[in-house]
PDB file of N, CA, C and O in Angstrom:
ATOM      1  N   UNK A   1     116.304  73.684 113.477  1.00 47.00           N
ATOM      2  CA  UNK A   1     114.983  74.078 113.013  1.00 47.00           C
ATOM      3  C   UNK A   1     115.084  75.477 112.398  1.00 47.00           C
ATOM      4  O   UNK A   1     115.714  76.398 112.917  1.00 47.00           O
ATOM      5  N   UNK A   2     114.382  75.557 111.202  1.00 54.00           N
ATOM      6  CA  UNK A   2     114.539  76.928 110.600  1.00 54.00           C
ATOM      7  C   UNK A   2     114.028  78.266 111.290  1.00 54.00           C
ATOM      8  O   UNK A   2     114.638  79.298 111.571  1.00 54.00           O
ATOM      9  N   UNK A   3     112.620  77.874 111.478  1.00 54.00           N
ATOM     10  CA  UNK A   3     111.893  79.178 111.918  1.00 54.00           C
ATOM     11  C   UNK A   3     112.027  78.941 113.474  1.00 54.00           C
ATOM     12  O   UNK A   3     111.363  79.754 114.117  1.00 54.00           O
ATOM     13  N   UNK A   4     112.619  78.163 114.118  1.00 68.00           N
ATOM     14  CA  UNK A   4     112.649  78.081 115.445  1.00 68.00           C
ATOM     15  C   UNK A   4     112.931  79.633 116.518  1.00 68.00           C
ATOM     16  O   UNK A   4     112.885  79.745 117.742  1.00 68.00           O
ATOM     17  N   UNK A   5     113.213  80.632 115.471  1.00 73.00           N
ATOM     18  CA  UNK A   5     113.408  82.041 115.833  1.00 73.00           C
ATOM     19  C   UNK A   5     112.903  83.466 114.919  1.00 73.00           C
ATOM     20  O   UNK A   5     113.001  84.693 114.957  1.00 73.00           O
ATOM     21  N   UNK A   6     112.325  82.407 114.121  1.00 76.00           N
ATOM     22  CA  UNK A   6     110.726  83.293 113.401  1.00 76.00           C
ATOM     23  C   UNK A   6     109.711  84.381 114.224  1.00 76.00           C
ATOM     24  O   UNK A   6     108.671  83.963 114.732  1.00 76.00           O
ATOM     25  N   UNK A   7     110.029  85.548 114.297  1.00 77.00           N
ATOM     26  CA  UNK A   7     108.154  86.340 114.894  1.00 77.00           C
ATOM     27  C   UNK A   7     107.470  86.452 113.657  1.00 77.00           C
ATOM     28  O   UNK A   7     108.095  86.501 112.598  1.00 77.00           O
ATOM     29  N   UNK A   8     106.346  86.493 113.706  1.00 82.00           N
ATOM     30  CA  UNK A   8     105.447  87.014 112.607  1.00 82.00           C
ATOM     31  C   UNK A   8     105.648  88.571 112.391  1.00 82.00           C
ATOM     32  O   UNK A   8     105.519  89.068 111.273  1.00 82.00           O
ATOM     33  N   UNK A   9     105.938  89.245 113.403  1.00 82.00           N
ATOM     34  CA  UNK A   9     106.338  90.738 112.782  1.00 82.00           C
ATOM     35  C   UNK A   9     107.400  90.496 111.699  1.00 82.00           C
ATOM     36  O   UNK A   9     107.440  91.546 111.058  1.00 82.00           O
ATOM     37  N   UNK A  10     108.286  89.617 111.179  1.00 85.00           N
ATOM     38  CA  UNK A  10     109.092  89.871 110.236  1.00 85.00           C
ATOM     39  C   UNK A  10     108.585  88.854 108.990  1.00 85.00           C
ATOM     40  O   UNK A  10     109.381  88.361 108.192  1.00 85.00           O
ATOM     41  N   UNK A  11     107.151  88.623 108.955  1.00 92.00           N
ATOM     42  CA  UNK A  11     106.454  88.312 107.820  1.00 92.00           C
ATOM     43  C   UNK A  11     106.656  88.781 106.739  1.00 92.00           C
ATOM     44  O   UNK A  11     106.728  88.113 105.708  1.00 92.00           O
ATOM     45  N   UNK A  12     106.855  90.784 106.859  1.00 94.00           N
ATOM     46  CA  UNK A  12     107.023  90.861 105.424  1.00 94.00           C
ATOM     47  C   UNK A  12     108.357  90.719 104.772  1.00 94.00           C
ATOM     48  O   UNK A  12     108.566  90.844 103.565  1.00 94.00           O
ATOM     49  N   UNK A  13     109.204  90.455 105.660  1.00 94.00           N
ATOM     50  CA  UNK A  13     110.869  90.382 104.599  1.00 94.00           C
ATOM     51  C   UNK A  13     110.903  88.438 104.154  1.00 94.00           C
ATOM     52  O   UNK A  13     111.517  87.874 103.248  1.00 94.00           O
ATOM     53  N   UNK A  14     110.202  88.000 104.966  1.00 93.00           N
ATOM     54  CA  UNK A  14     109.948  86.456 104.067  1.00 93.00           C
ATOM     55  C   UNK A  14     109.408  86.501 102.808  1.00 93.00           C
ATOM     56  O   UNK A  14     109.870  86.058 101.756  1.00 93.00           O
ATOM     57  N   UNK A  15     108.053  87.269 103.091  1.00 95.00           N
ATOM     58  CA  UNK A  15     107.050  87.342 101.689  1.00 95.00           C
ATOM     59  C   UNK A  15     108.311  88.057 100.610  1.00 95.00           C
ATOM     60  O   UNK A  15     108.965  87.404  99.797  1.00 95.00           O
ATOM     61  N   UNK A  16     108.412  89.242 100.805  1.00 95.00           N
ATOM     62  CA  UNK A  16     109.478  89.806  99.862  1.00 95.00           C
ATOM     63  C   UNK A  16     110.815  89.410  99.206  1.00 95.00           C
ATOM     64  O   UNK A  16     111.434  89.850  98.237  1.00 95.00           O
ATOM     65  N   UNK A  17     111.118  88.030 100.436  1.00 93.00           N
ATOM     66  CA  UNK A  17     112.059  87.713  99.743  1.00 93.00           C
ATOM     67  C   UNK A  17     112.142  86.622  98.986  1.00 93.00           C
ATOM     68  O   UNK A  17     113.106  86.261  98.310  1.00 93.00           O
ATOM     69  N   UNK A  18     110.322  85.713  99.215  1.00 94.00           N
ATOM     70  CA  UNK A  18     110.410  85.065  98.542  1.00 94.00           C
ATOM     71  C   UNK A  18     109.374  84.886  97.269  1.00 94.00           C
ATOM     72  O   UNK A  18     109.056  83.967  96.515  1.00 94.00           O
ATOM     73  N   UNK A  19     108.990  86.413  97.469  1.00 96.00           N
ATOM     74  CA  UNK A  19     108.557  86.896  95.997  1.00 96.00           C
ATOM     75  C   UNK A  19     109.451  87.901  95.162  1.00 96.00           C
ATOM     76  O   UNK A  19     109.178  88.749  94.313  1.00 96.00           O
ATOM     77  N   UNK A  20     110.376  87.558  95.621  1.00 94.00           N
ATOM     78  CA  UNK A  20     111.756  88.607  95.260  1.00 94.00           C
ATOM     79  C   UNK A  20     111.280  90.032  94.669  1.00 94.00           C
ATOM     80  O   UNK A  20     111.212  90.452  93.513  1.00 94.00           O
ATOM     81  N   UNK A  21     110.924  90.715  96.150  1.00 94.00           N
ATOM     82  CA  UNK A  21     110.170  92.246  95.641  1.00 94.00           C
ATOM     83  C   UNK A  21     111.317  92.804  96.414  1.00 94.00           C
ATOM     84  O   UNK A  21     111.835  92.504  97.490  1.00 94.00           O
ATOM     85  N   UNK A  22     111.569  93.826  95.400  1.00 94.00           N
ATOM     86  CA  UNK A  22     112.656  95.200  96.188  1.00 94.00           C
ATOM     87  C   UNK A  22     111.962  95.713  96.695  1.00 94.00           C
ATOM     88  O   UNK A  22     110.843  95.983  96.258  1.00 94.00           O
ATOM     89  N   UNK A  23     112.575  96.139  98.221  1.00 94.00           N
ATOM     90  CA  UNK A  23     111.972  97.403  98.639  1.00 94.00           C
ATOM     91  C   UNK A  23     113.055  97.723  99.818  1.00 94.00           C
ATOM     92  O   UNK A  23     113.936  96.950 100.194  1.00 94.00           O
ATOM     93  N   UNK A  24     112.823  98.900 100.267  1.00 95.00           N
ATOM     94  CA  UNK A  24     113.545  99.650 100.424  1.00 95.00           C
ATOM     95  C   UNK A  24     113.897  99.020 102.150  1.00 95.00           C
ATOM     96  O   UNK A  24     114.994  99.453 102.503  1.00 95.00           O
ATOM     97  N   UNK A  25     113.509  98.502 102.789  1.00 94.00           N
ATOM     98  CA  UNK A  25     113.285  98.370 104.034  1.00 94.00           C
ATOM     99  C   UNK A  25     113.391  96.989 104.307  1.00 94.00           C
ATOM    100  O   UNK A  25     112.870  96.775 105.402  1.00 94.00           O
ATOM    101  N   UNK A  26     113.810  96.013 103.823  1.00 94.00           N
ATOM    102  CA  UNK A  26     113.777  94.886 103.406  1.00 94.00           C
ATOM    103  C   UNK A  26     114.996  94.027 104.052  1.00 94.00           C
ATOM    104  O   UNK A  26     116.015  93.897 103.374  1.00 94.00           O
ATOM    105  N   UNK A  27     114.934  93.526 105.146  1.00 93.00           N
ATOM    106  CA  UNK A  27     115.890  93.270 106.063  1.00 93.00           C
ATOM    107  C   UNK A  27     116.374  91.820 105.953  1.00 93.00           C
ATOM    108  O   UNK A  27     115.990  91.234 106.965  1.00 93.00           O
ATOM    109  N   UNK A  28     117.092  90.952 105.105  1.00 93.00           N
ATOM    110  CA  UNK A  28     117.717  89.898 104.947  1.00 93.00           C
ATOM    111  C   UNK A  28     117.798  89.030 106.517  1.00 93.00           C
ATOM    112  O   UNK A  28     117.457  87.877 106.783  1.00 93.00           O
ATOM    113  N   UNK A  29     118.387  90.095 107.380  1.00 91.00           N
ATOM    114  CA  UNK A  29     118.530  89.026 108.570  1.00 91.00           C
ATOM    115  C   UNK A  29     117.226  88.813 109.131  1.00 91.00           C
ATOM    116  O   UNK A  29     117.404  87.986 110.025  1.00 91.00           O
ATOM    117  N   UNK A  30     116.125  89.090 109.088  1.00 90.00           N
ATOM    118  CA  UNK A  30     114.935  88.899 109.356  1.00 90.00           C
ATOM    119  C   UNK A  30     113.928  87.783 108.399  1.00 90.00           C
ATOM    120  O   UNK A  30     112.700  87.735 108.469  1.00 90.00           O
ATOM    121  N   UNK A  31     114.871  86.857 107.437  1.00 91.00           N
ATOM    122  CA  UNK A  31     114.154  86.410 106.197  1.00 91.00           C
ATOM    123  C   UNK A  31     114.946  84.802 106.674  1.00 91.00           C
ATOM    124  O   UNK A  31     116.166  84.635 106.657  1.00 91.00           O
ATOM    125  N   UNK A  32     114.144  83.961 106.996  1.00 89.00           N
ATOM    126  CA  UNK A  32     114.872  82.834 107.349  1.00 89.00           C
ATOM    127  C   UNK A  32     114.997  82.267 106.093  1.00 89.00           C
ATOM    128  O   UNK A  32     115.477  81.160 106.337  1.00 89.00           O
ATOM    129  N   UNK A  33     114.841  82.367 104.801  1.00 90.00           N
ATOM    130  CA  UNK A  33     114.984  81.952 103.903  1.00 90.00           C
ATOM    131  C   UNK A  33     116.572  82.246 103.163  1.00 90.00           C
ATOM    132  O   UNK A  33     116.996  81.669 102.162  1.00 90.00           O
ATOM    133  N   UNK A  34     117.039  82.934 103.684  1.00 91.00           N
ATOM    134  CA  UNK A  34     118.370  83.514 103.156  1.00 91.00           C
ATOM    135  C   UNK A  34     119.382  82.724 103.939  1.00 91.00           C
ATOM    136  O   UNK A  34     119.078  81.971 104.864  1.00 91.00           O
ATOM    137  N   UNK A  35     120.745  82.968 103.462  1.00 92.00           N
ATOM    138  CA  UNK A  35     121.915  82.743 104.251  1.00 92.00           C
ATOM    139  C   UNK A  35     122.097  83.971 105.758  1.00 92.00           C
ATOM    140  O   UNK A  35     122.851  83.877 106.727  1.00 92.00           O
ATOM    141  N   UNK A  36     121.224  84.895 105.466  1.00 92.00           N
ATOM    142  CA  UNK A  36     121.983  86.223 106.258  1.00 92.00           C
ATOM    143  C   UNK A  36     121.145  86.233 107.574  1.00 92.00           C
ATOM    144  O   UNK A  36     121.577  86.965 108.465  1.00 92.00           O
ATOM    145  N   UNK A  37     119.646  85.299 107.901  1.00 88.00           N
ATOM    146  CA  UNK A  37     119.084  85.160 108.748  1.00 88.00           C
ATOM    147  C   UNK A  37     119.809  85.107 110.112  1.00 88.00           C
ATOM    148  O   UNK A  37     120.719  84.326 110.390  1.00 88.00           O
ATOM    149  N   UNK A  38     119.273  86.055 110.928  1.00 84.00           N
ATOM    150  CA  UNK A  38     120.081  85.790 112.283  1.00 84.00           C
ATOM    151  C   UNK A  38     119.045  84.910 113.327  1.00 84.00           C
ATOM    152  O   UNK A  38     118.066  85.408 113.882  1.00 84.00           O
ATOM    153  N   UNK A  39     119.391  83.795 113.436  1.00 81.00           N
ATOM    154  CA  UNK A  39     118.551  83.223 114.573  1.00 81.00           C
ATOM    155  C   UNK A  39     118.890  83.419 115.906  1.00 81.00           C
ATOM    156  O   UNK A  39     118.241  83.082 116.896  1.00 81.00           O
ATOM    157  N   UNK A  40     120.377  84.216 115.831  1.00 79.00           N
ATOM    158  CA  UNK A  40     120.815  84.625 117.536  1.00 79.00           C
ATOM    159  C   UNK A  40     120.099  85.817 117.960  1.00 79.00           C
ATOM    160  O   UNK A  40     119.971  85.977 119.174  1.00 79.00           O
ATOM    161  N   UNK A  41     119.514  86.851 117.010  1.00 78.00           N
ATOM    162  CA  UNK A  41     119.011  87.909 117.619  1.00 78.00           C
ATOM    163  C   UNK A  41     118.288  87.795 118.727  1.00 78.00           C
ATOM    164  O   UNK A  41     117.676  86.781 119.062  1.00 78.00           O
ATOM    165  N   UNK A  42     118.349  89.043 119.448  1.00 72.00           N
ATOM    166  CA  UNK A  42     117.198  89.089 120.863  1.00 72.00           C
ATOM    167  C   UNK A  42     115.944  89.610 120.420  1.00 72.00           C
ATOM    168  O   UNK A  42     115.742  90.614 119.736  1.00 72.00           O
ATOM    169  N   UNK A  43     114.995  88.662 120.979  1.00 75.00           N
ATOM    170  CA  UNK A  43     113.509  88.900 120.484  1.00 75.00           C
ATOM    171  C   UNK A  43     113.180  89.800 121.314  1.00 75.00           C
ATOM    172  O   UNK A  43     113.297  89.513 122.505  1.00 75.00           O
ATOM    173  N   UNK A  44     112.663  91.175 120.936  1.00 72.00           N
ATOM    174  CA  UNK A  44     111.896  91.986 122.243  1.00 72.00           C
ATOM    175  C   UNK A  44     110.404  91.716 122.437  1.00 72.00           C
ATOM    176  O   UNK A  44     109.981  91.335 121.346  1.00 72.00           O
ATOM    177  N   UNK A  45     109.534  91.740 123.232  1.00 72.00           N
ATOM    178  CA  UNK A  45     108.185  91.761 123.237  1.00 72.00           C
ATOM    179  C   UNK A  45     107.494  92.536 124.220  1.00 72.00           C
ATOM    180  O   UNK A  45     107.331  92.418 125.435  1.00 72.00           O
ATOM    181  N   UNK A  46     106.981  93.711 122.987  1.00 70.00           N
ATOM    182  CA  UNK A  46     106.264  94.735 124.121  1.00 70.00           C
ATOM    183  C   UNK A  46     107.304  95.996 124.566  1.00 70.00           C
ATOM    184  O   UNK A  46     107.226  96.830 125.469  1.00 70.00           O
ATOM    185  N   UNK A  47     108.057  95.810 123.780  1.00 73.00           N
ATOM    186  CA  UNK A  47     109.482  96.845 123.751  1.00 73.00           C
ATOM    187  C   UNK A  47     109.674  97.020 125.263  1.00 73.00           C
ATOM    188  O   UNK A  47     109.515  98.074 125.878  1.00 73.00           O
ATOM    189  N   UNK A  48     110.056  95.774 125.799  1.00 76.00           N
ATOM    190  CA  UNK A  48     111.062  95.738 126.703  1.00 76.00           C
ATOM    191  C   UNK A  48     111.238  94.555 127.584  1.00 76.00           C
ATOM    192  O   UNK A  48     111.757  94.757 128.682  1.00 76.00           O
ATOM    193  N   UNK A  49     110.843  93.227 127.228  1.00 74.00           N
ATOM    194  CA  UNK A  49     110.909  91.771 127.567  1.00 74.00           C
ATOM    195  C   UNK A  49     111.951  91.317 126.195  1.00 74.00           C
ATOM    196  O   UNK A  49     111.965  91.607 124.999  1.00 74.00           O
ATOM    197  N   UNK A  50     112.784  90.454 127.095  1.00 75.00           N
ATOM    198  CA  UNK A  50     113.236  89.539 126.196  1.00 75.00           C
ATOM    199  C   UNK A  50     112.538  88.329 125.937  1.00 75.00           C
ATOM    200  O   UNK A  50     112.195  87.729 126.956  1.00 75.00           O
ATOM    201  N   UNK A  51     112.174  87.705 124.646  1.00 69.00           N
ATOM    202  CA  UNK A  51     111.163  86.708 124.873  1.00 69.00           C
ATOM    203  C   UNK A  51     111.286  85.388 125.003  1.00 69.00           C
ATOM    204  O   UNK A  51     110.406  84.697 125.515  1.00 69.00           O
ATOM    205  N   UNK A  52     112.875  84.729 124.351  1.00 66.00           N
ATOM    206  CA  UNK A  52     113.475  84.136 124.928  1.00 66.00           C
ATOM    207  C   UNK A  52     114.183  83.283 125.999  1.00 66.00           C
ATOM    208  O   UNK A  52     114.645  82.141 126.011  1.00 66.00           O
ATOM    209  N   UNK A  53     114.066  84.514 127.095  1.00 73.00           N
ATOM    210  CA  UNK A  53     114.736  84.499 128.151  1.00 73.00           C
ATOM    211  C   UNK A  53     113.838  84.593 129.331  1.00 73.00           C
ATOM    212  O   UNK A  53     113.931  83.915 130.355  1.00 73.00           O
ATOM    213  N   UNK A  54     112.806  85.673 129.024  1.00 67.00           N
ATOM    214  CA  UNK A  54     111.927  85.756 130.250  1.00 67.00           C
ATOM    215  C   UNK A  54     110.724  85.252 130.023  1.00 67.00           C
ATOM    216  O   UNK A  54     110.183  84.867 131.060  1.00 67.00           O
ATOM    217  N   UNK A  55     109.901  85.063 128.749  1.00 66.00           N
ATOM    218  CA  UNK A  55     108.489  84.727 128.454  1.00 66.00           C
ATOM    219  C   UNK A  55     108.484  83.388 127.478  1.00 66.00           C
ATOM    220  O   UNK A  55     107.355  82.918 127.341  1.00 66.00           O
ATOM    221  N   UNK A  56     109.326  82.830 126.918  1.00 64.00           N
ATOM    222  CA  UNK A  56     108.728  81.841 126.057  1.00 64.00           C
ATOM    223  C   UNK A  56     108.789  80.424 127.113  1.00 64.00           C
ATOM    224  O   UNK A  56     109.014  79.398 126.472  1.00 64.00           O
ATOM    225  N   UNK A  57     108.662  80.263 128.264  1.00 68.00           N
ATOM    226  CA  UNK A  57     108.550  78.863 129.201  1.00 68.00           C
ATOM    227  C   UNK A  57     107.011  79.030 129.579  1.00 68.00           C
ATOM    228  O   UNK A  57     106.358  78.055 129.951  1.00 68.00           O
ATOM    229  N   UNK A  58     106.515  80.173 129.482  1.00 65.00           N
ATOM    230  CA  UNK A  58     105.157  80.642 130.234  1.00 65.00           C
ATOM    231  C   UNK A  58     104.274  80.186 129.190  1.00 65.00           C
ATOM    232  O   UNK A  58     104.387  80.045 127.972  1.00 65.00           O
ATOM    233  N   UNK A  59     103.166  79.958 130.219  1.00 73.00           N
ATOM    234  CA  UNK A  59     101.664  79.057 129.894  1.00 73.00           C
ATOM    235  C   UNK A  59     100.647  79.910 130.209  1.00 73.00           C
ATOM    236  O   UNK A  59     100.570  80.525 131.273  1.00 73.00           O
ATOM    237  N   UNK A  60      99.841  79.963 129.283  1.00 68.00           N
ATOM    238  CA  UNK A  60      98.683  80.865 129.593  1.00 68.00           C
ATOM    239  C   UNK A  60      97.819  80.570 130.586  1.00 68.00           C
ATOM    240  O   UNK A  60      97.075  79.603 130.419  1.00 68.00           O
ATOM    241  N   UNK A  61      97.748  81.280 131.719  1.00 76.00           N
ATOM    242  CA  UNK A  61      96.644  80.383 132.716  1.00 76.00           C
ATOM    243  C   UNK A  61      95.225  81.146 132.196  1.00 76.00           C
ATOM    244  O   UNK A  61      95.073  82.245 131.662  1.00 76.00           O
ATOM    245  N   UNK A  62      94.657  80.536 132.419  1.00 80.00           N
ATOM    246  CA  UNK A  62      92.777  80.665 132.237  1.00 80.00           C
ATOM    247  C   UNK A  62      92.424  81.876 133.405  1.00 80.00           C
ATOM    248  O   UNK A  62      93.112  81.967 134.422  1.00 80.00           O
ATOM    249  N   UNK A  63      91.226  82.829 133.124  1.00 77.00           N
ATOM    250  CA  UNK A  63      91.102  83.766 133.622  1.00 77.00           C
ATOM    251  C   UNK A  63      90.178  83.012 134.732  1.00 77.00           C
ATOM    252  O   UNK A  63      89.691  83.650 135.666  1.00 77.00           O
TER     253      UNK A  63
END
């Protein structure tokens, strides 16, 4: 699966890369559209959960 390791924080290097806009900050391994996409990276969430590993099995319980 492509985006199976997609966050939406790296929305803008998709858009950019697939409106082929230079810019300066523009991170290929963050662009699942490329060859250079890393789907092994570690997802952080909340700068300091892995999301992967500790949060993506979890279910939202109701308040």
């Amino acid at each position: 699966m492509l985006f199976c390791c997609f966050m939406s924080d790296d929305l803008i290097h998709l858009l950019c890369g697939i409106a082929q806009i230079s810019v300066e900050d523009y991170d290929a391994t963050k662009d699942p559209t490329t060859e250079d996409f890393n789907a092994n990276r570690i997802r952080i969430f909340n700068k300091k959960s892995d999301y992967d590993r500790e949060l993506k099995q979890e279910t939202a319980q109701p308040k």
